[in-house]
Amino acid sequence: MNGASASAGPGAGAGAEGPLVYKAWKGSNVFFLQGRFIFGPDARSLFVTMFLIVAPVSIFCAFVARELMDNFSYGMGLSVMIAVILFTAYDLSLLLLTSGRDPGIIPRNAHPPEPEGFDGNAEVGANQTPPLRLPRVKDVVVNGVTVKTKYCDTCMLYRPPRCSHCSICNNCVERFDHHCPWVGQCIGLRNYRFFYMFVFSTTLLCLYVFGFCWVYIVKIRNAEQITIWKAMAKTPASIALIIYTFIAVWFVGGLSVFHLYLMSTNQTTYENFRYRYDQRANPYNRGVVENIKEIFFTPIPPSKNNFRGRVPQEHGLRPRATNGFMSPNMGRAVGDIEMGRKPVAWDEPRMAAEIGDLGAGLSNLLEDKDGRFRSASPDLSRDALAVGGSLEEQGSSAMNPGRTSWGVEAGR
């Protein structure tokens, strides 16, 4: 099922029991077996990928491997079929391990972070809190190299190094490599190893089928003493599989070689296409051997999301005082945001209710004894009201200047 609410990580807060995390998930993911498996929104492509693997293997078993069982002595022909079935099952298990697990999703924050070093009690001016904007990027030092980390408006957090927000799954993913449509999942910190093993094993499976198809053709030629072309004409299934696997191996084989290069230099696909380390040092490159060990021989970190747990509910939740701080993208057009989606930088239902209450309060304050003023916009600032000095001359009561248009108490 596909959810639309909260992502909760460990330590997100204590409180009453809420809905299950996978049922209240804000991302675009699809869950199966009560949150035990998490897929991307394009999980249907997984069935296409499985068909492209199972269909040619089934044809191979029916028309090639079965015939080879009678052409090899000592039961060697049977081993050809058993090997291809086991290899296919192994390949499909790697596909599910890649597509059905958390790729390294970082839980979202419930509120925007406050800037470091801000003193909420400091006096900022004439009874007014300035709407300060969170910095768009922060500098982080990685192995002596300064790396910029960006603020994510959707997840309301500063992304760790090598993390990026996937616009398809709508999640921030650690060590984001790319979103693969063939597996219907993001490729990141927790499933990159299985992704490469899947691609490489698919390459070997293509070569296996390709090779034994030629073996069968050669056996036909030798048994009937005919040319290779006539032997090929006697087994059209082998010809179809040879063409199919020849084309497929260029894709999966090329992908295997490309990702082998990325692993040896400790890059991700996203970094290789977008940043390039040609003109600057790669802070993550520790040498070929250490880079390969990092991918295949280091423990996979546990998921930061308990999809089958409960979403913590905060008791007595009140609008959090943000001291006038705004998201880096607040006020920008939607098209300017990296995600290409509407930013969810604040709790919109609470904010709408709070602004409505504020507008009603300001309307009552502006209404004088004769009932001349019946409404006022909550966006009117103190300076704009001060220009209309005639209000004070007519004996209207003074307004309380302690709140800004965001409902945050000034000076706090």
mmCIF file of C-alpha atoms in Angstrom:
data_model
loop_
_atom_site.group_PDB
_atom_site.id
_atom_site.type_symbol
_atom_site.label_atom_id
_atom_site.label_comp_id
_atom_site.label_asym_id
_atom_site.label_seq_id
_atom_site.Cartn_x
_atom_site.Cartn_y
_atom_site.Cartn_z
ATOM 1 C CA MET A 1 0.000 0.000 0.000
ATOM 2 C CA ASN A 2 1.078 3.569 -0.552
ATOM 3 C CA GLY A 3 1.062 5.971 2.365
ATOM 4 C CA ALA A 4 1.129 9.713 2.873
ATOM 5 C CA SER A 5 2.044 10.994 6.322
ATOM 6 C CA ALA A 6 5.042 10.685 8.615
ATOM 7 C CA SER A 7 8.411 9.026 8.568
ATOM 8 C CA ALA A 8 9.586 8.234 12.037
ATOM 9 C CA GLY A 9 13.058 7.196 12.987
ATOM 10 C CA PRO A 10 14.376 5.917 16.266
ATOM 11 C CA GLY A 11 14.099 8.449 19.017
ATOM 12 C CA ALA A 12 11.584 10.603 17.195
ATOM 13 C CA GLY A 13 9.757 11.245 20.403
ATOM 14 C CA ALA A 14 7.547 9.482 22.868
ATOM 15 C CA GLY A 15 3.835 9.694 23.106
ATOM 16 C CA ALA A 16 0.562 7.947 22.596
ATOM 17 C CA GLU A 17 0.169 5.282 19.984
ATOM 18 C CA GLY A 18 -0.274 6.644 16.502
ATOM 19 C CA PRO A 19 -0.787 4.982 13.132
ATOM 20 C CA LEU A 20 1.746 2.525 11.782
ATOM 21 C CA VAL A 21 4.671 4.227 10.077
ATOM 22 C CA TYR A 22 4.219 2.456 6.757
ATOM 23 C CA LYS A 23 0.555 3.490 6.673
ATOM 24 C CA ALA A 24 1.411 7.120 7.422
ATOM 25 C CA TRP A 25 4.460 7.379 5.166
ATOM 26 C CA LYS A 26 5.032 10.751 3.505
ATOM 27 C CA GLY A 27 7.138 9.404 0.673
ATOM 28 C CA SER A 28 5.837 7.908 -2.561
ATOM 29 C CA ASN A 29 6.854 4.358 -1.670
ATOM 30 C CA VAL A 30 4.724 1.229 -1.898
ATOM 31 C CA PHE A 31 4.737 -1.268 0.988
ATOM 32 C CA PHE A 32 3.982 -5.000 1.026
ATOM 33 C CA LEU A 33 3.454 -7.560 3.770
ATOM 34 C CA GLN A 34 2.608 -4.961 6.416
ATOM 35 C CA GLY A 35 5.704 -2.852 5.883
ATOM 36 C CA ARG A 36 8.228 -5.685 5.582
ATOM 37 C CA PHE A 37 9.048 -4.726 1.999
ATOM 38 C CA ILE A 38 9.370 -1.185 0.677
ATOM 39 C CA PHE A 39 9.402 -0.429 -3.045
ATOM 40 C CA GLY A 40 9.451 2.704 -5.139
ATOM 41 C CA PRO A 41 6.304 4.111 -6.758
ATOM 42 C CA ASP A 42 7.322 2.463 -10.041
ATOM 43 C CA ALA A 43 7.409 -1.031 -8.513
ATOM 44 C CA ARG A 44 5.398 -2.395 -11.453
ATOM 45 C CA SER A 45 8.536 -2.248 -13.571
ATOM 46 C CA LEU A 46 9.894 -4.986 -11.323
ATOM 47 C CA PHE A 47 7.544 -7.480 -13.004
ATOM 48 C CA VAL A 48 8.844 -6.423 -16.416
ATOM 49 C CA THR A 49 12.416 -7.031 -15.268
ATOM 50 C CA MET A 50 11.511 -10.447 -13.861
ATOM 51 C CA PHE A 51 9.787 -11.379 -17.115
ATOM 52 C CA LEU A 52 12.858 -10.356 -19.135
ATOM 53 C CA ILE A 53 14.900 -12.779 -17.020
ATOM 54 C CA VAL A 54 12.503 -15.686 -16.561
ATOM 55 C CA ALA A 55 11.138 -15.838 -20.128
ATOM 56 C CA PRO A 56 14.450 -16.456 -21.953
ATOM 57 C CA VAL A 57 15.605 -18.879 -19.245
ATOM 58 C CA SER A 58 12.370 -20.852 -19.634
ATOM 59 C CA ILE A 59 12.895 -21.031 -23.411
ATOM 60 C CA PHE A 60 16.475 -22.130 -22.830
ATOM 61 C CA CYS A 61 15.406 -24.929 -20.489
ATOM 62 C CA ALA A 62 12.631 -26.134 -22.803
ATOM 63 C CA PHE A 63 14.423 -26.065 -26.153
ATOM 64 C CA VAL A 64 18.160 -26.121 -25.451
ATOM 65 C CA ALA A 65 19.058 -27.516 -22.017
ATOM 66 C CA ARG A 66 16.539 -30.369 -22.331
ATOM 67 C CA GLU A 67 18.125 -31.406 -25.653
ATOM 68 C CA LEU A 68 21.616 -31.147 -24.212
ATOM 69 C CA MET A 69 20.703 -33.630 -21.476
ATOM 70 C CA ASP A 70 20.838 -36.387 -24.101
ATOM 71 C CA ASN A 71 24.045 -35.149 -25.733
ATOM 72 C CA PHE A 72 26.298 -35.219 -22.682
ATOM 73 C CA SER A 73 27.487 -38.396 -21.061
ATOM 74 C CA TYR A 74 27.565 -39.195 -17.347
ATOM 75 C CA GLY A 75 24.583 -36.956 -16.616
ATOM 76 C CA MET A 76 26.460 -33.765 -17.477
ATOM 77 C CA GLY A 77 23.506 -32.546 -19.519
ATOM 78 C CA LEU A 78 21.307 -32.489 -16.426
ATOM 79 C CA SER A 79 23.778 -30.246 -14.645
ATOM 80 C CA VAL A 80 23.349 -27.648 -17.410
ATOM 81 C CA MET A 81 19.664 -27.277 -16.611
ATOM 82 C CA ILE A 82 20.112 -27.416 -12.839
ATOM 83 C CA ALA A 83 22.827 -24.769 -12.978
ATOM 84 C CA VAL A 84 20.747 -22.322 -15.029
ATOM 85 C CA ILE A 85 17.718 -22.765 -12.737
ATOM 86 C CA LEU A 86 19.775 -22.165 -9.586
ATOM 87 C CA PHE A 87 21.559 -19.220 -11.188
ATOM 88 C CA THR A 88 18.231 -17.676 -12.181
ATOM 89 C CA ALA A 89 16.837 -18.109 -8.663
ATOM 90 C CA TYR A 90 19.977 -16.447 -7.263
ATOM 91 C CA ASP A 91 19.625 -13.590 -9.741
ATOM 92 C CA LEU A 92 15.960 -13.006 -8.823
ATOM 93 C CA SER A 93 16.751 -13.077 -5.098
ATOM 94 C CA LEU A 94 19.327 -10.318 -5.627
ATOM 95 C CA LEU A 95 16.709 -8.365 -7.559
ATOM 96 C CA LEU A 96 14.300 -8.570 -4.608
ATOM 97 C CA LEU A 97 17.040 -7.691 -2.119
ATOM 98 C CA THR A 98 17.775 -4.606 -4.179
ATOM 99 C CA SER A 99 14.239 -3.412 -4.762
ATOM 100 C CA GLY A 100 12.440 -4.515 -1.587
ATOM 101 C CA ARG A 101 14.609 -2.991 1.140
ATOM 102 C CA ASP A 102 15.169 0.461 2.583
ATOM 103 C CA PRO A 103 17.936 1.973 0.405
ATOM 104 C CA GLY A 104 19.024 4.312 3.212
ATOM 105 C CA ILE A 105 16.118 6.725 3.698
ATOM 106 C CA ILE A 106 16.730 9.489 6.235
ATOM 107 C CA PRO A 107 13.676 10.159 8.442
ATOM 108 C CA ARG A 108 12.096 13.570 7.997
ATOM 109 C CA ASN A 109 12.098 16.214 10.682
ATOM 110 C CA ALA A 110 8.805 17.363 12.135
ATOM 111 C CA HIS A 111 10.061 20.970 12.265
ATOM 112 C CA PRO A 112 12.726 23.019 10.462
ATOM 113 C CA PRO A 113 16.026 23.189 12.370
ATOM 114 C CA GLU A 114 17.037 26.374 14.144
ATOM 115 C CA PRO A 115 20.243 28.055 12.951
ATOM 116 C CA GLU A 116 23.305 27.383 15.064
ATOM 117 C CA GLY A 117 24.402 30.105 17.438
ATOM 118 C CA PHE A 118 21.064 31.926 17.467
ATOM 119 C CA ASP A 119 20.134 33.553 20.780
ATOM 120 C CA GLY A 120 16.360 33.502 20.982
ATOM 121 C CA ASN A 121 16.358 36.010 23.877
ATOM 122 C CA ALA A 122 18.450 38.637 22.116
ATOM 123 C CA GLU A 123 16.861 42.010 21.410
ATOM 124 C CA VAL A 124 16.504 42.522 17.682
ATOM 125 C CA GLY A 125 14.865 45.914 17.407
ATOM 126 C CA ALA A 126 11.659 47.810 17.830
ATOM 127 C CA ASN A 127 9.447 45.044 19.180
ATOM 128 C CA GLN A 128 9.820 42.995 16.021
ATOM 129 C CA THR A 129 11.356 39.635 15.144
ATOM 130 C CA PRO A 130 13.098 39.658 11.759
ATOM 131 C CA PRO A 131 12.145 36.765 9.449
ATOM 132 C CA LEU A 132 15.627 35.239 9.189
ATOM 133 C CA ARG A 133 16.215 32.623 6.514
ATOM 134 C CA LEU A 134 18.028 29.366 7.158
ATOM 135 C CA PRO A 135 21.273 29.085 5.166
ATOM 136 C CA ARG A 136 20.794 27.157 1.954
ATOM 137 C CA VAL A 137 24.054 25.203 2.308
ATOM 138 C CA LYS A 138 26.470 24.313 5.075
ATOM 139 C CA ASP A 139 30.132 23.415 4.808
ATOM 140 C CA VAL A 140 31.277 20.060 6.198
ATOM 141 C CA VAL A 141 34.882 18.870 6.242
ATOM 142 C CA VAL A 142 35.354 15.299 4.963
ATOM 143 C CA ASN A 143 38.895 13.910 5.092
ATOM 144 C CA GLY A 144 40.307 17.437 4.951
ATOM 145 C CA VAL A 145 38.139 18.502 2.005
ATOM 146 C CA THR A 146 35.269 20.960 2.416
ATOM 147 C CA VAL A 147 31.980 19.525 1.168
ATOM 148 C CA LYS A 148 28.755 21.503 0.876
ATOM 149 C CA THR A 149 25.579 20.003 2.316
ATOM 150 C CA LYS A 150 22.208 21.310 1.160
ATOM 151 C CA TYR A 151 19.017 21.966 3.058
ATOM 152 C CA CYS A 152 16.037 19.850 1.975
ATOM 153 C CA ASP A 153 12.745 21.740 2.136
ATOM 154 C CA THR A 154 10.672 18.572 1.921
ATOM 155 C CA CYS A 155 12.425 16.630 4.683
ATOM 156 C CA MET A 156 13.306 19.792 6.673
ATOM 157 C CA LEU A 157 16.897 18.742 7.324
ATOM 158 C CA TYR A 158 20.424 19.370 6.140
ATOM 159 C CA ARG A 159 21.379 16.388 4.041
ATOM 160 C CA PRO A 160 24.474 14.471 5.139
ATOM 161 C CA PRO A 161 27.358 14.293 2.655
ATOM 162 C CA ARG A 162 26.568 12.153 -0.414
ATOM 163 C CA CYS A 163 22.865 12.278 0.403
ATOM 164 C CA SER A 164 20.338 13.476 -2.153
ATOM 165 C CA HIS A 165 16.568 13.771 -2.417
ATOM 166 C CA CYS A 166 14.974 11.430 -4.932
ATOM 167 C CA SER A 167 12.171 13.224 -6.760
ATOM 168 C CA ILE A 168 10.543 9.900 -7.665
ATOM 169 C CA CYS A 169 10.412 8.322 -4.206
ATOM 170 C CA ASN A 170 10.251 11.730 -2.462
ATOM 171 C CA ASN A 171 12.847 10.755 0.156
ATOM 172 C CA CYS A 172 16.356 11.790 1.121
ATOM 173 C CA VAL A 173 18.613 8.762 0.583
ATOM 174 C CA GLU A 174 22.087 8.264 2.054
ATOM 175 C CA ARG A 175 24.880 7.756 -0.474
ATOM 176 C CA PHE A 176 22.337 8.239 -3.233
ATOM 177 C CA ASP A 177 23.520 6.636 -6.472
ATOM 178 C CA HIS A 178 20.464 6.839 -8.727
ATOM 179 C CA HIS A 179 16.855 5.738 -9.015
ATOM 180 C CA CYS A 180 16.742 2.607 -11.112
ATOM 181 C CA PRO A 181 13.475 2.142 -13.048
ATOM 182 C CA TRP A 182 14.325 -1.502 -13.777
ATOM 183 C CA VAL A 183 14.268 -2.446 -10.093
ATOM 184 C CA GLY A 184 11.703 0.195 -9.090
ATOM 185 C CA GLN A 185 13.783 1.527 -6.219
ATOM 186 C CA CYS A 186 16.424 4.067 -5.260
ATOM 187 C CA ILE A 187 19.966 2.745 -5.140
ATOM 188 C CA GLY A 188 21.727 3.978 -2.041
ATOM 189 C CA LEU A 189 23.823 3.073 0.970
ATOM 190 C CA ARG A 190 21.893 -0.031 2.017
ATOM 191 C CA ASN A 191 21.246 -1.732 -1.333
ATOM 192 C CA TYR A 192 24.063 -0.684 -3.676
ATOM 193 C CA ARG A 193 25.967 -3.890 -2.942
ATOM 194 C CA PHE A 194 22.996 -6.046 -3.975
ATOM 195 C CA PHE A 195 22.352 -3.870 -7.008
ATOM 196 C CA TYR A 196 25.829 -4.464 -8.379
ATOM 197 C CA MET A 197 25.652 -8.180 -7.604
ATOM 198 C CA PHE A 198 22.328 -8.351 -9.457
ATOM 199 C CA VAL A 199 23.656 -6.558 -12.527
ATOM 200 C CA PHE A 200 26.843 -8.634 -12.596
ATOM 201 C CA SER A 201 25.017 -11.953 -12.085
ATOM 202 C CA THR A 202 22.585 -11.026 -14.871
ATOM 203 C CA THR A 203 25.588 -10.470 -17.119
ATOM 204 C CA LEU A 204 26.940 -13.924 -16.250
ATOM 205 C CA LEU A 205 23.508 -15.472 -16.837
ATOM 206 C CA CYS A 206 23.367 -13.915 -20.308
ATOM 207 C CA LEU A 207 26.813 -15.274 -21.114
ATOM 208 C CA TYR A 208 25.826 -18.725 -19.810
ATOM 209 C CA VAL A 209 22.746 -18.932 -22.033
ATOM 210 C CA PHE A 210 24.632 -17.447 -24.990
ATOM 211 C CA GLY A 211 27.462 -19.957 -24.667
ATOM 212 C CA PHE A 212 25.373 -23.123 -24.320
ATOM 213 C CA CYS A 213 23.181 -22.103 -27.244
ATOM 214 C CA TRP A 214 26.285 -22.174 -29.387
ATOM 215 C CA VAL A 215 27.297 -25.488 -27.826
ATOM 216 C CA TYR A 216 23.963 -26.970 -28.890
ATOM 217 C CA ILE A 217 24.337 -25.624 -32.439
ATOM 218 C CA VAL A 218 27.834 -27.104 -32.727
ATOM 219 C CA LYS A 219 26.608 -30.484 -31.490
ATOM 220 C CA ILE A 220 23.882 -30.477 -34.145
ATOM 221 C CA ARG A 221 26.454 -29.683 -36.825
ATOM 222 C CA ASN A 222 28.811 -32.442 -35.668
ATOM 223 C CA ALA A 223 26.042 -35.010 -35.267
ATOM 224 C CA GLU A 224 24.500 -34.442 -38.699
ATOM 225 C CA GLN A 225 27.666 -33.408 -40.549
ATOM 226 C CA ILE A 226 26.093 -30.228 -41.920
ATOM 227 C CA THR A 227 27.197 -26.625 -42.153
ATOM 228 C CA ILE A 228 26.864 -24.278 -39.224
ATOM 229 C CA TRP A 229 24.150 -22.315 -41.028
ATOM 230 C CA LYS A 230 21.995 -25.391 -41.544
ATOM 231 C CA ALA A 231 22.556 -26.367 -37.917
ATOM 232 C CA MET A 232 21.378 -22.930 -36.798
ATOM 233 C CA ALA A 233 18.273 -23.291 -38.951
ATOM 234 C CA LYS A 234 17.372 -26.480 -37.063
ATOM 235 C CA THR A 235 17.142 -24.666 -33.706
ATOM 236 C CA PRO A 236 15.428 -21.292 -34.082
ATOM 237 C CA ALA A 237 15.076 -21.029 -30.298
ATOM 238 C CA SER A 238 18.848 -20.986 -29.975
ATOM 239 C CA ILE A 239 19.116 -18.239 -32.599
ATOM 240 C CA ALA A 240 16.526 -16.117 -30.806
ATOM 241 C CA LEU A 241 18.316 -16.575 -27.468
ATOM 242 C CA ILE A 242 21.705 -15.766 -29.007
ATOM 243 C CA ILE A 243 20.376 -12.494 -30.416
ATOM 244 C CA TYR A 244 18.546 -11.631 -27.207
ATOM 245 C CA THR A 245 21.482 -12.315 -24.883
ATOM 246 C CA PHE A 246 23.941 -10.591 -27.226
ATOM 247 C CA ILE A 247 21.904 -7.388 -27.036
ATOM 248 C CA ALA A 248 21.239 -7.703 -23.307
ATOM 249 C CA VAL A 249 24.862 -8.278 -22.389
ATOM 250 C CA TRP A 250 25.829 -4.905 -23.848
ATOM 251 C CA PHE A 251 23.484 -3.229 -21.405
ATOM 252 C CA VAL A 252 24.072 -5.203 -18.218
ATOM 253 C CA GLY A 253 27.705 -5.885 -19.071
ATOM 254 C CA GLY A 254 28.389 -2.236 -19.794
ATOM 255 C CA LEU A 255 26.610 -1.286 -16.587
ATOM 256 C CA SER A 256 28.740 -3.776 -14.649
ATOM 257 C CA VAL A 257 31.954 -2.294 -16.025
ATOM 258 C CA PHE A 258 30.804 1.272 -15.367
ATOM 259 C CA HIS A 259 29.883 0.543 -11.748
ATOM 260 C CA LEU A 260 33.132 -1.359 -11.273
ATOM 261 C CA TYR A 261 34.901 1.869 -12.243
ATOM 262 C CA LEU A 262 32.698 3.862 -9.863
ATOM 263 C CA MET A 263 33.432 1.478 -6.998
ATOM 264 C CA SER A 264 37.178 1.518 -7.631
ATOM 265 C CA THR A 265 37.190 5.331 -7.465
ATOM 266 C CA ASN A 266 34.530 5.554 -4.719
ATOM 267 C CA GLN A 267 32.043 7.608 -6.701
ATOM 268 C CA THR A 268 28.307 7.408 -7.131
ATOM 269 C CA THR A 269 26.484 7.720 -10.433
ATOM 270 C CA TYR A 270 24.966 10.994 -9.208
ATOM 271 C CA GLU A 271 28.394 12.404 -8.347
ATOM 272 C CA ASN A 272 29.957 11.202 -11.577
ATOM 273 C CA PHE A 273 27.293 12.804 -13.762
ATOM 274 C CA ARG A 274 26.770 15.985 -11.779
ATOM 275 C CA TYR A 275 29.976 16.979 -10.001
ATOM 276 C CA ARG A 276 32.867 15.175 -11.619
ATOM 277 C CA TYR A 277 36.070 14.822 -9.633
ATOM 278 C CA ASP A 278 38.274 15.594 -12.633
ATOM 279 C CA GLN A 279 39.316 19.023 -11.379
ATOM 280 C CA ARG A 280 39.114 18.526 -7.632
ATOM 281 C CA ALA A 281 40.032 15.861 -5.114
ATOM 282 C CA ASN A 282 37.554 13.135 -4.235
ATOM 283 C CA PRO A 283 37.445 13.118 -0.412
ATOM 284 C CA TYR A 284 35.984 9.597 -0.348
ATOM 285 C CA ASN A 285 38.620 7.868 -2.500
ATOM 286 C CA ARG A 286 40.844 5.679 -0.309
ATOM 287 C CA GLY A 287 42.424 3.540 -2.996
ATOM 288 C CA VAL A 288 41.033 0.724 -5.137
ATOM 289 C CA VAL A 289 41.320 -2.053 -2.547
ATOM 290 C CA GLU A 290 39.810 -0.045 0.319
ATOM 291 C CA ASN A 291 37.051 1.274 -1.920
ATOM 292 C CA ILE A 292 36.053 -2.239 -2.977
ATOM 293 C CA LYS A 293 36.190 -3.438 0.638
ATOM 294 C CA GLU A 294 33.931 -0.561 1.651
ATOM 295 C CA ILE A 295 31.238 -1.760 -0.756
ATOM 296 C CA PHE A 296 31.374 -5.520 -0.220
ATOM 297 C CA PHE A 297 33.001 -6.196 3.150
ATOM 298 C CA THR A 298 31.656 -3.555 5.525
ATOM 299 C CA PRO A 299 28.490 -4.183 7.565
ATOM 300 C CA ILE A 300 25.332 -2.723 6.090
ATOM 301 C CA PRO A 301 24.005 -0.130 8.570
ATOM 302 C CA PRO A 302 20.556 -0.802 10.011
ATOM 303 C CA SER A 303 17.592 1.101 8.665
ATOM 304 C CA LYS A 304 16.806 4.402 10.349
ATOM 305 C CA ASN A 305 13.096 3.762 9.854
ATOM 306 C CA ASN A 306 10.932 1.312 11.768
ATOM 307 C CA PHE A 307 8.233 0.924 9.148
ATOM 308 C CA ARG A 308 6.201 -1.472 11.274
ATOM 309 C CA GLY A 309 6.367 0.697 14.376
ATOM 310 C CA ARG A 310 3.990 3.384 15.530
ATOM 311 C CA VAL A 311 4.223 7.069 14.688
ATOM 312 C CA PRO A 312 4.934 8.849 18.000
ATOM 313 C CA GLN A 313 2.257 11.349 19.043
ATOM 314 C CA GLU A 314 3.250 14.433 21.016
ATOM 315 C CA HIS A 315 0.960 15.323 23.927
ATOM 316 C CA GLY A 316 -0.244 18.882 24.195
ATOM 317 C CA LEU A 317 1.420 19.884 20.950
ATOM 318 C CA ARG A 318 1.491 23.629 20.414
ATOM 319 C CA PRO A 319 2.902 25.593 17.494
ATOM 320 C CA ARG A 320 6.626 25.618 17.951
ATOM 321 C CA ALA A 321 8.249 29.022 18.287
ATOM 322 C CA THR A 322 10.602 29.249 15.353
ATOM 323 C CA ASN A 323 11.958 32.681 16.287
ATOM 324 C CA GLY A 324 11.045 33.981 12.871
ATOM 325 C CA PHE A 325 13.297 31.607 10.956
ATOM 326 C CA MET A 326 12.215 30.584 7.506
ATOM 327 C CA SER A 327 13.052 27.772 5.145
ATOM 328 C CA PRO A 328 15.752 28.660 2.584
ATOM 329 C CA ASN A 329 13.188 28.331 -0.191
ATOM 330 C CA MET A 330 10.228 30.012 1.526
ATOM 331 C CA GLY A 331 8.893 32.674 -0.803
ATOM 332 C CA ARG A 332 10.427 31.132 -3.905
ATOM 333 C CA ALA A 333 8.411 30.003 -6.850
ATOM 334 C CA VAL A 334 7.715 26.289 -6.905
ATOM 335 C CA GLY A 335 9.757 25.909 -10.065
ATOM 336 C CA ASP A 336 12.851 27.229 -8.279
ATOM 337 C CA ILE A 337 12.894 24.390 -5.801
ATOM 338 C CA GLU A 338 15.129 21.431 -6.591
ATOM 339 C CA MET A 339 12.367 18.914 -6.056
ATOM 340 C CA GLY A 340 9.976 20.543 -8.470
ATOM 341 C CA ARG A 341 7.268 20.068 -5.846
ATOM 342 C CA LYS A 342 5.529 22.254 -3.343
ATOM 343 C CA PRO A 343 7.809 22.516 -0.288
ATOM 344 C CA VAL A 344 6.382 21.286 2.974
ATOM 345 C CA ALA A 345 8.514 23.483 5.208
ATOM 346 C CA TRP A 346 5.897 24.113 7.893
ATOM 347 C CA ASP A 347 2.958 22.279 9.438
ATOM 348 C CA GLU A 348 0.387 23.686 7.012
ATOM 349 C CA PRO A 349 -2.871 22.779 8.843
ATOM 350 C CA ARG A 350 -1.676 24.304 12.086
ATOM 351 C CA MET A 351 -0.195 27.310 10.295
ATOM 352 C CA ALA A 352 -3.474 27.978 8.443
ATOM 353 C CA ALA A 353 -5.461 27.801 11.684
ATOM 354 C CA GLU A 354 -2.968 30.041 13.461
ATOM 355 C CA ILE A 355 -3.057 32.673 10.724
ATOM 356 C CA GLY A 356 -6.860 32.566 10.787
ATOM 357 C CA ASP A 357 -6.884 33.186 14.560
ATOM 358 C CA LEU A 358 -4.364 35.978 14.145
ATOM 359 C CA GLY A 359 -6.492 37.666 11.479
ATOM 360 C CA ALA A 360 -9.557 37.537 13.729
ATOM 361 C CA GLY A 361 -7.590 39.012 16.641
ATOM 362 C CA LEU A 362 -6.245 41.870 14.562
ATOM 363 C CA SER A 363 -9.742 42.608 13.249
ATOM 364 C CA ASN A 364 -11.077 42.937 16.790
ATOM 365 C CA LEU A 365 -8.170 45.183 17.818
ATOM 366 C CA LEU A 366 -8.705 47.493 14.881
ATOM 367 C CA GLU A 367 -12.461 47.846 15.482
ATOM 368 C CA ASP A 368 -13.114 51.177 17.311
ATOM 369 C CA LYS A 369 -15.962 52.149 19.595
ATOM 370 C CA ASP A 370 -18.185 53.420 16.743
ATOM 371 C CA GLY A 371 -17.693 50.177 14.812
ATOM 372 C CA ARG A 372 -16.096 51.971 11.846
ATOM 373 C CA PHE A 373 -13.438 49.346 11.204
ATOM 374 C CA ARG A 374 -14.851 45.882 10.729
ATOM 375 C CA SER A 375 -11.885 44.034 9.239
ATOM 376 C CA ALA A 376 -8.233 44.312 8.628
ATOM 377 C CA SER A 377 -5.689 42.218 6.780
ATOM 378 C CA PRO A 378 -3.409 40.182 9.037
ATOM 379 C CA ASP A 379 -0.535 41.151 6.762
ATOM 380 C CA LEU A 380 -0.636 44.857 7.788
ATOM 381 C CA SER A 381 2.616 45.780 9.520
ATOM 382 C CA ARG A 382 3.054 48.183 12.386
ATOM 383 C CA ASP A 383 4.684 50.783 10.155
ATOM 384 C CA ALA A 384 1.744 50.785 7.757
ATOM 385 C CA LEU A 385 -0.666 51.303 10.639
ATOM 386 C CA ALA A 386 1.478 54.071 12.070
ATOM 387 C CA VAL A 387 1.142 56.046 8.832
ATOM 388 C CA GLY A 388 -2.584 56.268 9.379
ATOM 389 C CA GLY A 389 -2.132 58.474 12.460
ATOM 390 C CA SER A 390 -5.756 59.548 12.301
ATOM 391 C CA LEU A 391 -6.652 56.259 13.965
ATOM 392 C CA GLU A 392 -4.997 57.346 17.188
ATOM 393 C CA GLU A 393 -6.514 60.852 16.963
ATOM 394 C CA GLN A 394 -9.971 59.319 16.857
ATOM 395 C CA GLY A 395 -9.313 57.480 20.100
ATOM 396 C CA SER A 396 -8.802 53.975 18.789
ATOM 397 C CA SER A 397 -7.146 51.638 21.230
ATOM 398 C CA ALA A 398 -3.444 50.842 20.725
ATOM 399 C CA MET A 399 -2.560 47.530 19.161
ATOM 400 C CA ASN A 400 -0.494 44.916 20.958
ATOM 401 C CA PRO A 401 2.839 44.833 19.027
ATOM 402 C CA GLY A 402 4.012 41.539 20.454
ATOM 403 C CA ARG A 403 3.337 39.273 17.447
ATOM 404 C CA THR A 404 4.578 39.129 13.888
ATOM 405 C CA SER A 405 2.548 37.963 10.896
ATOM 406 C CA TRP A 406 3.726 34.392 11.631
ATOM 407 C CA GLY A 407 2.253 34.436 15.121
ATOM 408 C CA VAL A 408 5.672 34.337 16.804
ATOM 409 C CA GLU A 409 6.171 36.427 19.886
ATOM 410 C CA ALA A 410 8.615 39.224 19.295
ATOM 411 C CA GLY A 411 11.876 39.156 21.183
ATOM 412 C CA ARG A 412 11.660 35.455 21.981
#
